[in-house]
Coordinates of C-alpha atoms in Angstrom, one line a residue:
Chain A
X48 CA 139.6 125.9 57.7
X49 CA 138.2 128.3 59.3
X50 CA 135.8 130.7 58.0
X51 CA 136.2 133.9 56.0
X52 CA 135.7 137.4 57.6
X53 CA 134.3 140.3 56.1
X54 CA 135.0 143.1 57.7
X55 CA 135.4 147.2 57.7
X56 CA 137.3 149.6 58.8
X57 CA 138.1 150.3 62.7
X58 CA 136.1 152.7 64.2
X59 CA 133.1 151.0 62.2
X60 CA 130.5 153.6 60.8
X61 CA 127.1 152.7 58.8
X62 CA 128.8 151.7 55.5
X63 CA 131.2 149.5 57.6
X64 CA 129.3 147.7 59.3
X65 CA 126.1 147.3 56.9
X66 CA 128.2 145.9 54.2
X67 CA 129.9 143.6 56.2
X68 CA 126.7 142.3 56.9
X69 CA 125.2 142.5 53.3
X70 CA 128.0 141.2 51.5
X71 CA 127.8 138.2 54.1
X72 CA 124.2 137.3 53.3
X73 CA 125.6 137.7 49.6
X74 CA 128.6 135.2 50.3
X75 CA 126.2 132.5 51.8
X76 CA 123.7 132.5 49.2
X77 CA 126.1 132.2 46.7
X78 CA 127.7 129.2 48.5
X79 CA 130.4 130.5 50.6
X80 CA 131.6 129.9 54.2
X81 CA 131.7 133.4 56.1
X82 CA 131.4 135.2 58.7
X83 CA 130.8 139.2 59.3
X84 CA 132.7 140.7 61.8
X85 CA 133.6 144.4 63.4
X86 CA 136.5 146.2 64.6
X87 CA 135.2 148.3 66.8
X88 CA 131.8 149.4 68.7
X89 CA 128.7 150.3 66.7
X90 CA 127.8 154.4 66.6
X91 CA 124.4 154.9 67.6
X92 CA 123.3 155.8 63.7
X93 CA 124.5 152.5 62.5
X94 CA 122.7 151.1 66.2
X95 CA 119.5 153.4 64.8
X96 CA 119.5 151.4 61.6
X97 CA 120.3 147.7 62.7
X98 CA 117.2 148.5 65.0
X99 CA 115.2 149.7 62.5
X100 CA 115.6 146.8 60.3
X101 CA 116.2 144.4 63.5
X102 CA 119.8 142.8 62.2
X103 CA 122.2 141.8 65.1
X104 CA 125.3 143.8 65.1
X105 CA 128.2 141.6 63.6
X106 CA 130.9 140.0 66.2
X107 CA 133.7 141.9 67.4
X108 CA 137.1 141.2 66.7
X109 CA 140.3 142.8 66.9
X110 CA 143.4 141.1 65.2
X111 CA 143.2 138.4 62.8
X112 CA 145.5 135.1 63.0
X113 CA 148.5 134.6 60.5
X114 CA 146.9 132.9 57.5
X115 CA 143.2 133.8 58.4
X116 CA 141.2 134.2 55.1
X117 CA 139.7 137.6 54.6
X118 CA 137.4 140.0 53.1
X119 CA 137.9 143.4 53.2
X120 CA 135.2 145.9 52.8
X121 CA 134.9 149.8 53.0
X122 CA 138.6 149.8 53.1
X123 CA 142.0 149.3 52.4
X124 CA 144.7 151.0 54.0
X125 CA 146.4 148.3 56.8
X126 CA 146.4 150.8 59.4
X127 CA 142.5 151.4 59.6
X128 CA 141.8 147.4 59.3
X129 CA 142.6 144.8 62.0
X130 CA 145.7 144.4 63.8
X131 CA 148.0 141.8 62.0
X132 CA 146.2 142.3 59.0
X133 CA 149.9 142.0 56.8
X134 CA 150.0 138.1 57.9
X135 CA 146.3 137.4 56.8
X136 CA 145.5 136.2 53.8
X137 CA 143.2 139.1 51.6
X138 CA 141.0 137.2 49.5
X139 CA 138.9 140.4 47.9
X140 CA 138.4 144.1 48.6
X141 CA 135.2 145.9 48.1
X142 CA 136.0 149.3 48.3
X143 CA 135.6 152.7 47.6
X144 CA 138.4 154.7 48.5
X145 CA 142.0 155.5 47.0
X146 CA 144.5 153.1 47.3
X147 CA 147.2 153.0 50.1
X148 CA 149.6 151.0 52.3
X149 CA 147.9 147.8 51.0
X150 CA 149.9 145.1 49.8
X151 CA 149.5 141.3 49.0
X152 CA 151.5 138.2 48.4
X153 CA 149.2 136.7 45.9
X154 CA 147.0 138.0 43.3
X155 CA 143.5 138.8 44.7
X156 CA 139.6 140.3 43.8
X157 CA 140.2 143.7 44.2
X158 CA 136.9 146.0 43.4
X159 CA 137.2 149.5 43.8
X160 CA 134.9 152.1 42.2
X161 CA 134.6 155.6 42.7
X162 CA 130.9 155.7 43.7
X163 CA 129.9 157.4 47.4
X164 CA 129.6 154.7 49.1
X165 CA 130.5 150.4 49.0
X166 CA 126.7 149.3 49.6
X167 CA 126.2 150.9 46.5
X168 CA 128.7 148.1 45.1
X169 CA 127.3 145.4 46.7
X170 CA 123.9 146.5 45.4
X171 CA 125.4 145.8 41.8
X172 CA 126.7 142.9 42.7
X173 CA 123.3 141.3 44.1
X174 CA 122.0 142.1 40.9
X175 CA 125.2 140.4 38.7
X176 CA 124.6 137.4 40.6
X177 CA 120.8 137.4 39.9
X178 CA 120.4 137.4 43.7
X179 CA 117.7 139.6 45.2
X180 CA 118.1 141.6 48.0
X181 CA 115.9 140.9 51.0
X182 CA 114.2 143.4 52.6
X183 CA 116.6 144.3 55.8
X184 CA 119.5 144.1 53.7
X185 CA 117.9 146.9 51.1
X186 CA 117.4 148.6 54.8
X187 CA 121.2 148.4 55.7
X188 CA 122.4 148.8 51.9
X189 CA 120.3 152.0 51.9
X190 CA 121.3 153.1 55.9
X191 CA 124.9 153.0 54.5
X192 CA 123.9 155.0 51.3
X193 CA 122.3 157.9 53.2
X194 CA 125.1 158.2 55.9
X195 CA 127.9 158.0 53.6
X196 CA 126.3 160.9 51.5
X197 CA 124.7 162.8 54.1
X198 CA 121.6 161.9 52.5
X199 CA 122.6 162.5 49.1
X200 CA 124.1 165.7 49.6
X201 CA 128.0 165.1 49.5
X202 CA 130.1 165.5 46.8
X203 CA 131.2 161.7 46.9
X204 CA 127.2 160.6 45.9
X205 CA 127.5 159.8 42.3
X206 CA 124.6 159.1 40.3
X207 CA 125.0 155.2 40.9
X208 CA 123.9 155.8 44.9
X209 CA 121.4 158.2 44.2
X210 CA 119.7 155.5 41.8
X211 CA 120.6 152.7 44.1
X212 CA 119.2 154.7 47.1
X213 CA 115.7 155.3 45.4
X214 CA 115.6 151.4 44.9
X215 CA 116.5 150.4 47.9
X216 CA 114.2 152.6 50.1
X217 CA 111.3 150.9 48.1
X218 CA 112.5 147.4 48.8
X219 CA 113.2 148.4 52.3
X220 CA 109.7 149.9 52.5
X221 CA 110.4 153.6 54.2
X222 CA 110.6 157.1 53.0
X223 CA 113.9 157.9 52.0
X224 CA 114.3 161.5 53.1
X225 CA 112.0 160.8 56.2
X226 CA 114.0 157.7 57.4
X227 CA 117.4 159.3 56.7
X228 CA 116.9 162.1 58.7
X229 CA 115.7 160.7 61.6
X230 CA 118.8 157.8 61.1
X231 CA 121.7 160.8 60.7
X232 CA 119.6 162.7 63.9
X233 CA 120.2 159.9 65.8
X234 CA 124.0 159.6 64.9
X235 CA 124.4 163.4 65.9
X236 CA 123.3 162.6 69.3
X237 CA 126.5 163.7 71.2
X238 CA 125.3 164.8 74.3
X239 CA 126.2 161.2 76.4
X240 CA 129.6 161.7 74.4
X241 CA 132.7 162.2 76.4
X242 CA 135.7 164.3 74.8
X243 CA 137.8 161.1 74.0
X244 CA 134.6 159.6 72.8
X245 CA 134.1 162.2 70.2
X246 CA 137.6 162.6 69.2
X247 CA 137.8 158.5 68.9
X248 CA 134.3 158.0 67.3
X249 CA 135.0 158.3 63.7
X250 CA 138.5 158.6 63.8
X251 CA 141.1 157.6 60.5
X252 CA 144.8 158.0 60.3
X253 CA 147.0 158.9 57.3
X254 CA 149.8 158.7 55.7
X255 CA 150.8 161.8 53.4
X256 CA 154.0 161.9 52.1
X257 CA 156.0 161.5 55.1
X258 CA 153.7 162.6 57.2
X259 CA 151.0 160.7 59.8
X260 CA 147.8 162.8 59.7
X261 CA 144.6 161.7 61.7
X262 CA 141.1 163.3 60.5
X263 CA 138.4 162.5 63.1
X264 CA 134.8 163.5 62.3
X265 CA 131.7 163.8 63.8
X266 CA 128.4 164.7 62.9
X267 CA 126.4 167.7 64.5
X268 CA 123.0 169.3 64.5
X269 CA 125.0 172.0 66.7
X270 CA 128.5 172.4 66.4
X271 CA 128.7 175.2 68.6
X272 CA 127.3 172.8 71.4
X273 CA 130.3 170.4 70.9
X274 CA 133.0 172.9 71.1
X275 CA 131.6 173.7 74.6
X276 CA 134.3 171.8 75.6
X277 CA 136.9 172.3 73.6
X278 CA 140.0 172.5 76.3
X279 CA 139.0 168.8 77.0
X280 CA 138.8 167.8 73.5
X281 CA 142.1 169.2 73.0
X282 CA 143.5 167.4 75.6
X283 CA 142.6 164.0 74.1
X284 CA 144.0 165.4 70.8
X285 CA 147.2 166.4 72.0
X286 CA 147.6 162.8 73.7
X287 CA 146.9 161.1 71.0
X288 CA 149.4 163.2 68.9
X289 CA 152.1 162.6 70.7
X290 CA 151.6 158.5 71.6
X291 CA 151.4 158.1 67.6
X292 CA 153.8 160.5 66.8
X293 CA 151.5 162.6 64.3
X294 CA 151.8 165.6 62.4
X295 CA 148.1 166.9 62.3
X296 CA 145.2 165.8 63.6
X297 CA 141.9 167.9 62.5
X298 CA 139.0 167.1 64.2
X299 CA 136.0 168.2 62.0
X300 CA 132.3 168.8 63.2
X301 CA 129.9 168.4 60.4
X302 CA 126.6 170.3 60.6
X303 CA 124.2 168.1 58.9
X304 CA 121.6 170.3 58.6
X305 CA 123.9 173.5 57.3
X306 CA 126.1 170.9 55.3
X307 CA 129.2 173.3 56.6
X308 CA 131.8 171.6 58.8
X309 CA 133.5 173.4 61.9
X310 CA 137.4 172.2 62.4
X311 CA 139.8 172.1 65.1
X312 CA 143.2 171.5 63.6
X313 CA 146.0 170.6 66.4
X314 CA 149.8 169.4 65.5
X315 CA 152.9 170.5 63.9
X316 CA 151.5 171.2 60.7
X317 CA 148.2 173.0 61.4
X318 CA 149.8 175.4 58.6
X319 CA 148.7 172.7 56.0
X320 CA 145.0 173.2 56.9
X321 CA 145.4 176.8 56.2
X322 CA 147.3 176.8 53.6
X323 CA 145.2 173.9 52.2
X324 CA 141.9 175.6 52.3
X325 CA 142.9 178.9 52.1
X326 CA 141.3 180.0 56.0
X327 CA 142.8 181.6 58.7
X328 CA 142.6 179.4 61.8
X329 CA 141.6 181.4 64.7
X330 CA 142.8 182.0 68.2
X331 CA 141.3 179.0 69.2
X332 CA 142.6 176.9 65.9
X333 CA 139.3 176.2 64.7
X334 CA 137.7 177.4 61.3
X335 CA 135.0 177.4 59.2
X336 CA 135.1 175.4 56.2
X337 CA 131.9 176.0 54.0
X338 CA 130.4 173.5 52.2
X339 CA 133.1 170.9 53.4
X340 CA 131.2 167.7 54.5
X341 CA 133.5 165.1 52.7
X342 CA 136.6 163.7 54.9
X343 CA 137.3 161.8 51.5
X344 CA 136.9 164.2 48.5
X345 CA 137.1 167.7 50.4
X346 CA 140.1 167.0 53.3
X347 CA 141.9 164.2 52.7
X348 CA 142.9 165.3 49.4
X349 CA 143.2 168.3 49.7
X350 CA 145.7 167.8 52.8
X351 CA 147.8 165.0 51.0
X352 CA 148.3 167.4 48.3
X353 CA 149.8 170.0 50.6
X354 CA 152.1 167.1 51.8
X355 CA 153.6 165.8 48.6
X356 CA 153.5 168.8 46.4
Chain B
X82 CA 143.0 168.1 28.2
X83 CA 145.0 165.4 27.0
X84 CA 143.8 161.9 26.1
X85 CA 144.0 159.1 28.4
X86 CA 146.7 156.7 28.4
X87 CA 146.6 153.4 28.4
X88 CA 149.7 151.4 29.3
X89 CA 151.0 148.0 30.8
X90 CA 154.3 147.2 32.5
X91 CA 158.1 148.0 31.5
X92 CA 160.0 145.1 29.7
X93 CA 156.4 144.6 27.7
X94 CA 155.2 141.3 27.4
X95 CA 152.3 140.4 24.8
X96 CA 149.4 140.5 27.9
X97 CA 150.7 143.9 28.1
X98 CA 150.9 145.3 24.8
X99 CA 147.7 143.4 23.7
X100 CA 145.4 144.6 26.6
X101 CA 146.7 148.2 26.1
X102 CA 145.2 147.8 22.2
X103 CA 142.2 145.8 23.1
X104 CA 141.1 148.3 26.3
X105 CA 141.4 151.4 24.0
X106 CA 139.1 149.7 21.9
X107 CA 136.8 149.6 24.2
X108 CA 137.1 152.0 25.8
X109 CA 136.3 154.4 22.5
X110 CA 133.3 152.5 21.6
X111 CA 132.0 153.5 25.1
X112 CA 133.1 157.5 24.2
X113 CA 136.4 157.8 25.9
X114 CA 138.9 159.4 24.4
X115 CA 142.0 157.7 24.8
X116 CA 145.4 156.0 23.5
X117 CA 147.0 152.7 24.1
X118 CA 151.0 153.7 24.7
X119 CA 153.6 151.0 25.7
X120 CA 157.0 151.5 27.8
X121 CA 159.4 149.6 26.0
X122 CA 160.4 147.7 22.6
X123 CA 157.9 145.1 21.5
X124 CA 158.9 141.5 21.9
X125 CA 159.2 138.9 18.8
X126 CA 156.5 137.0 20.1
X127 CA 154.0 140.0 20.5
X128 CA 155.3 141.2 17.0
X129 CA 153.9 137.8 15.5
X130 CA 150.7 138.7 16.9
X131 CA 150.5 142.3 15.5
X132 CA 151.6 141.2 12.1
X133 CA 149.1 137.9 12.3
X134 CA 146.0 140.3 13.3
X135 CA 147.5 143.0 11.0
X136 CA 147.5 145.8 13.9
X137 CA 150.0 148.6 14.7
X138 CA 151.9 148.3 17.8
X139 CA 151.0 151.4 20.2
X140 CA 153.6 154.2 20.4
X141 CA 156.2 154.6 22.7
X142 CA 156.7 156.3 25.8
X143 CA 158.9 156.6 28.7
X144 CA 157.1 158.7 31.2
X145 CA 154.3 160.4 32.0
X146 CA 153.7 164.2 33.1
X147 CA 152.4 165.6 36.3
X148 CA 148.4 165.0 36.1
X149 CA 148.6 163.0 33.3
X150 CA 145.0 161.0 33.4
X151 CA 146.6 157.3 33.1
X152 CA 145.0 153.7 32.8
X153 CA 147.1 151.0 34.3
X154 CA 146.9 147.6 32.4
X155 CA 148.8 144.3 33.7
X156 CA 151.1 145.9 36.2
X157 CA 150.1 148.0 39.4
X158 CA 153.6 148.3 41.2
X159 CA 155.1 151.9 40.5
X160 CA 158.6 150.4 39.9
X161 CA 157.1 148.2 36.9
X162 CA 155.5 151.7 35.2
X163 CA 155.9 154.6 33.6
X164 CA 158.6 156.9 35.5
X165 CA 156.7 159.9 37.2
X166 CA 153.9 157.3 37.6
X167 CA 153.4 158.7 41.0
X168 CA 152.4 162.4 40.0
X169 CA 150.0 161.1 37.3
X170 CA 146.0 160.5 37.9
X171 CA 145.6 156.9 37.9
X172 CA 141.7 156.7 36.9
X173 CA 141.7 152.7 36.0
X174 CA 143.8 149.7 37.0
X175 CA 142.9 146.3 35.2
X176 CA 145.1 143.5 36.8
X177 CA 145.7 139.9 37.5
X178 CA 148.6 140.7 39.9
X179 CA 149.5 140.7 43.4
X180 CA 149.1 144.3 44.7
X181 CA 152.4 146.2 45.9
X182 CA 154.0 149.4 45.8
X183 CA 151.0 151.0 44.6
X184 CA 149.0 154.1 45.8
X185 CA 146.6 156.8 44.9
X186 CA 145.0 160.0 46.0
X187 CA 142.0 159.6 45.0
X188 CA 139.3 156.8 44.4
X189 CA 139.6 154.8 41.2
X190 CA 138.2 152.0 39.1
X191 CA 140.3 149.4 40.4
X192 CA 140.1 145.5 38.8
X193 CA 142.1 143.3 39.7
X194 CA 141.2 139.5 39.5
X195 CA 143.2 136.3 40.4
X196 CA 143.0 135.1 37.0
X197 CA 145.7 133.7 34.5
X198 CA 145.8 136.8 32.1
X199 CA 144.7 140.4 32.2
X200 CA 142.9 140.0 28.8
X201 CA 140.4 137.2 30.3
X202 CA 139.2 140.2 32.2
X203 CA 139.4 142.3 29.2
X204 CA 136.8 139.7 27.6
X205 CA 134.8 139.9 30.2
X206 CA 134.3 143.7 30.3
X207 CA 133.1 143.6 26.7
X208 CA 130.5 141.6 27.4
X209 CA 129.6 143.7 30.4
X210 CA 129.1 146.6 28.2
X211 CA 127.4 144.8 25.6
X212 CA 130.1 145.6 23.0
X213 CA 130.9 143.2 20.5
X214 CA 134.7 141.8 20.4
X215 CA 136.3 142.6 17.1
X216 CA 138.2 139.8 15.2
X217 CA 141.4 141.2 15.2
X218 CA 140.9 142.5 18.9
X219 CA 139.6 138.9 19.5
X220 CA 143.0 137.7 18.2
X221 CA 144.9 140.5 20.3
X222 CA 143.6 138.8 23.5
X223 CA 143.7 135.2 22.5
X224 CA 147.6 135.7 22.0
X225 CA 148.1 137.4 25.5
X226 CA 145.9 134.5 27.1
X227 CA 148.6 132.0 25.1
X228 CA 151.5 133.8 26.3
X229 CA 150.8 133.9 29.9
X230 CA 149.4 130.7 30.0
X231 CA 152.3 129.0 27.5
X232 CA 149.1 127.8 25.7
X233 CA 146.9 127.0 28.7
X234 CA 149.3 124.6 30.8
X235 CA 150.7 127.0 33.1
X236 CA 149.6 126.3 36.2
X237 CA 148.8 130.5 36.9
X238 CA 146.1 129.4 33.7
X239 CA 142.0 129.1 35.3
X240 CA 139.1 127.6 33.9
X241 CA 138.3 131.7 33.3
X242 CA 141.5 131.8 30.8
X243 CA 140.6 128.4 29.2
X244 CA 137.0 129.3 28.3
X245 CA 138.4 132.6 27.3
X246 CA 141.0 131.5 25.2
X247 CA 138.3 129.1 23.0
X248 CA 135.9 131.6 22.7
X249 CA 138.0 134.2 21.3
X250 CA 140.0 131.8 19.2
X251 CA 136.3 131.3 17.4
X252 CA 135.8 134.9 17.1
X253 CA 139.6 135.0 15.9
X254 CA 139.0 132.5 13.0
X255 CA 142.0 130.7 14.0
X256 CA 143.3 127.0 15.3
X257 CA 143.9 127.9 19.1
X258 CA 146.9 124.9 19.2
X259 CA 148.4 126.0 15.9
X260 CA 148.2 129.2 16.1
X261 CA 149.5 129.5 19.9
X262 CA 152.4 127.3 19.0
X263 CA 153.5 129.5 16.2
X264 CA 153.4 132.4 18.0
X265 CA 155.5 130.9 21.2
X266 CA 157.8 129.7 18.8
X267 CA 158.2 133.1 17.0
X268 CA 159.2 134.4 20.6
X269 CA 161.3 131.6 21.4
X270 CA 163.7 132.2 18.5
X271 CA 167.0 132.9 20.5
X272 CA 169.0 132.9 17.3
X273 CA 170.1 136.7 17.4
X274 CA 170.6 137.1 21.2
X275 CA 173.9 137.8 22.6
X276 CA 174.8 135.7 25.9
X277 CA 173.8 138.8 27.8
X278 CA 170.7 139.4 26.2
X279 CA 169.2 136.0 26.9
X280 CA 170.7 136.6 30.6
X281 CA 168.7 139.8 31.1
X282 CA 166.1 139.2 29.0
X283 CA 163.3 138.5 31.3
X284 CA 165.2 138.6 34.6
X285 CA 163.6 139.3 38.1
X286 CA 165.2 139.9 41.5
X287 CA 163.7 138.6 44.6
X288 CA 164.3 139.0 48.4
X289 CA 164.2 135.5 50.1
X290 CA 164.9 135.4 53.7
X291 CA 168.3 136.8 54.0
X292 CA 169.2 135.8 50.4
X293 CA 169.2 137.9 47.3
X294 CA 168.2 135.5 44.3
X295 CA 167.6 136.1 40.7
X296 CA 165.6 134.0 38.4
X297 CA 166.2 134.9 34.2
X298 CA 163.8 133.1 32.1
X299 CA 164.2 132.2 28.5
X300 CA 161.2 130.3 26.4
X301 CA 162.6 128.1 23.5
X302 CA 162.1 125.3 21.2
X303 CA 165.4 123.7 21.7
X304 CA 167.0 123.8 25.1
X305 CA 170.3 122.5 24.1
X306 CA 170.6 125.3 21.5
X307 CA 170.9 127.8 24.0
X308 CA 173.5 126.1 25.9
X309 CA 175.8 125.8 23.1
X310 CA 176.8 128.9 24.5
X311 CA 177.0 128.2 27.8
X312 CA 180.5 129.5 28.8
X313 CA 179.5 133.1 27.8
X314 CA 176.6 132.9 29.9
X315 CA 178.3 131.9 32.9
X316 CA 180.5 134.8 32.7
X317 CA 177.5 137.0 32.2
X318 CA 175.7 135.7 35.5
X319 CA 178.8 135.4 37.3
X320 CA 179.4 139.3 37.1
X321 CA 176.2 140.1 37.7
X322 CA 176.4 137.8 40.9
X323 CA 179.2 139.8 42.0
X324 CA 178.0 143.2 40.8
X325 CA 174.6 142.9 42.7
X326 CA 176.1 140.4 45.7
X327 CA 173.6 137.8 44.7
X328 CA 173.5 134.6 46.7
X329 CA 171.8 132.7 43.7
X330 CA 171.0 133.2 40.0
X331 CA 169.3 130.6 38.6
X332 CA 168.6 130.7 34.9
X333 CA 165.8 129.0 33.4
X334 CA 165.5 128.0 30.3
X335 CA 161.7 126.5 29.4
X336 CA 161.2 124.2 26.9
X337 CA 157.5 125.3 25.1
X338 CA 157.0 121.9 23.1
X339 CA 157.8 119.7 26.5
X340 CA 156.7 121.9 29.1
X341 CA 160.0 121.3 31.2
X342 CA 162.9 123.7 32.3
X343 CA 166.8 123.0 32.1
X344 CA 168.1 125.6 34.5
X345 CA 171.5 126.7 35.1
X346 CA 172.3 127.6 39.0
X347 CA 175.5 129.5 39.7
X348 CA 176.5 131.2 42.9
X349 CA 176.7 129.9 46.8
X350 CA 173.2 129.1 47.0
X351 CA 173.2 126.8 44.5
X352 CA 172.5 123.9 46.5
X353 CA 169.0 125.2 47.3
X354 CA 168.4 124.5 44.3
X355 CA 169.2 120.5 44.9
X356 CA 167.1 120.7 48.2
X357 CA 164.2 122.7 46.5
X358 CA 163.5 120.3 43.7
X359 CA 165.0 117.1 44.6
X360 CA 167.5 117.1 41.9
X361 CA 171.2 116.8 41.5
X362 CA 173.0 119.5 39.2
X363 CA 175.1 118.1 36.6
X364 CA 178.8 118.8 36.4
X365 CA 177.5 121.9 34.2
X366 CA 175.7 123.1 37.1
X367 CA 172.8 122.3 34.8
X368 CA 169.3 120.1 36.0
X369 CA 166.3 119.0 34.4
X370 CA 163.1 120.4 36.1
X371 CA 160.2 117.9 34.7
X372 CA 156.8 120.0 34.4
X373 CA 158.1 123.3 35.4
X374 CA 157.0 126.3 33.6
X375 CA 155.9 129.0 36.0
X376 CA 158.6 130.7 37.8
X377 CA 155.8 132.4 40.0
X378 CA 153.9 129.2 41.2
X379 CA 156.6 126.8 40.7
X380 CA 160.1 128.1 41.3
X381 CA 160.0 131.0 43.6
X382 CA 158.0 129.5 45.7
X383 CA 160.1 126.9 46.3
X384 CA 162.9 128.5 46.6
X385 CA 161.4 131.0 49.3
X386 CA 160.5 128.3 51.3
X387 CA 164.5 126.5 51.0
X388 CA 165.4 130.2 51.8
X389 CA 163.2 131.0 55.0
X390 CA 162.5 127.3 56.6

């Protein structure tokens, strides 16, 4: 029997990579035969965390074989998962997102909790199993929380995430604020990114009512700098809209210092952005969303509401 | 704000009713404002358990209002849930079934575990919250486990269910075997059921390959007694086959004392029953399936295999 594979979503972010690695550590200590893998390139922020805590990135896979036993972390929607996921045997899901486009033939362990980060759930699972969090795993879990909560500032961040972060910083032996800002800044270095890379870096597709919507998010320290190549970004986005038959593509550039987002909306459904957020897109199809930093709690829910009401 | 409603599936069984009542007790002790409700008539088996432990049945509802906060127990598939469930705010799911046709806009607490009964999960949740299971709640949870596991004999029953049942029987102050048999017998009292009621009581339709198959199951203490009205039962089944264009209708009468099932197969596909189970239907289109009690794990899987190989 092949090992059970543990992985997060496509376009992996720090929570997805670090949660897969950490859960694999916990599972092996419980005595299960598992391997963490990833579905895409490791981003700069995650690489900073892996380098800092001296952990190798998991191996890359693209699809899973029929009947392969898998554990999903940090996602459940099939379109965000490995190719052929519908023919795999999903044994577990550990996640903090809404449930959608997910189906199994058999009962499974499904642990979804409305916290800011999968890593916060995993930190609890170490405790529930009476297994100590190793120093480097504490570093990975902490990095995941910092990433998903924008250093505990996102509205998705719960008290559980805050408590876990402080606990884990101590085990990992780092200063939370200082390490966190360094890690976020490493991730916000977009200087070497092409327009296509920016658009694909952290893009997720959603089904909202009958519409297909993609929301891509990048963190930046200077949002204006990103939009210097807006023309090229639009070209890439329009290609994706045509290829996938999207109703709307929303490109979100989040200012990690100001905690606002400057968005670019393209596609037939761009009016949904205006009605949902009560803003007017300028001549460049852009708008500033004040205080909006969370794709999940401040964007996807608003757009889903617009598409289903 | 209206109370959060806790309910199980339509056509409520003992696990659905007892888990809703028990989780409402636990939630109230944690300090949440909740109310258990039900989506259909209380069956005889469940009524026996409620009477025995002197607990009132929850109130009946049919649909939920837009935005109503709800907690689902013992199911997740929307077609088994309250009308308008897609517009409710689902805060939690506690379940032991596969996940299918389920979707939320927001993250939620989703606790799915592959055990034999929802009540087994709830028993753990009392412990996790350091709250003692009251005597009458222990009785309800025990009744649910006995019902879903046919007194711990179904292949869906796990060690966790067995352990929980023994623990709960002690708290409830009943003899597991004796109480269990009495409760199952109360449910197996079919004396007042018409042929149509027997055929519809617990019928589920399945798509197997290109075939439409319906499997109805009733529990009985005397299977021969049920078949005294076989002619009328056949008339009702043949009507359903014609109406729905079924390939096969399998009527399963499960002997809760012997743990066997006497089945009646009608329709073009009745040969699949013979090949699947290695039996020969007698002149009355009936056969005894030794040791078969679980529709999910011993019948639907066998027939699906026959129709798809």
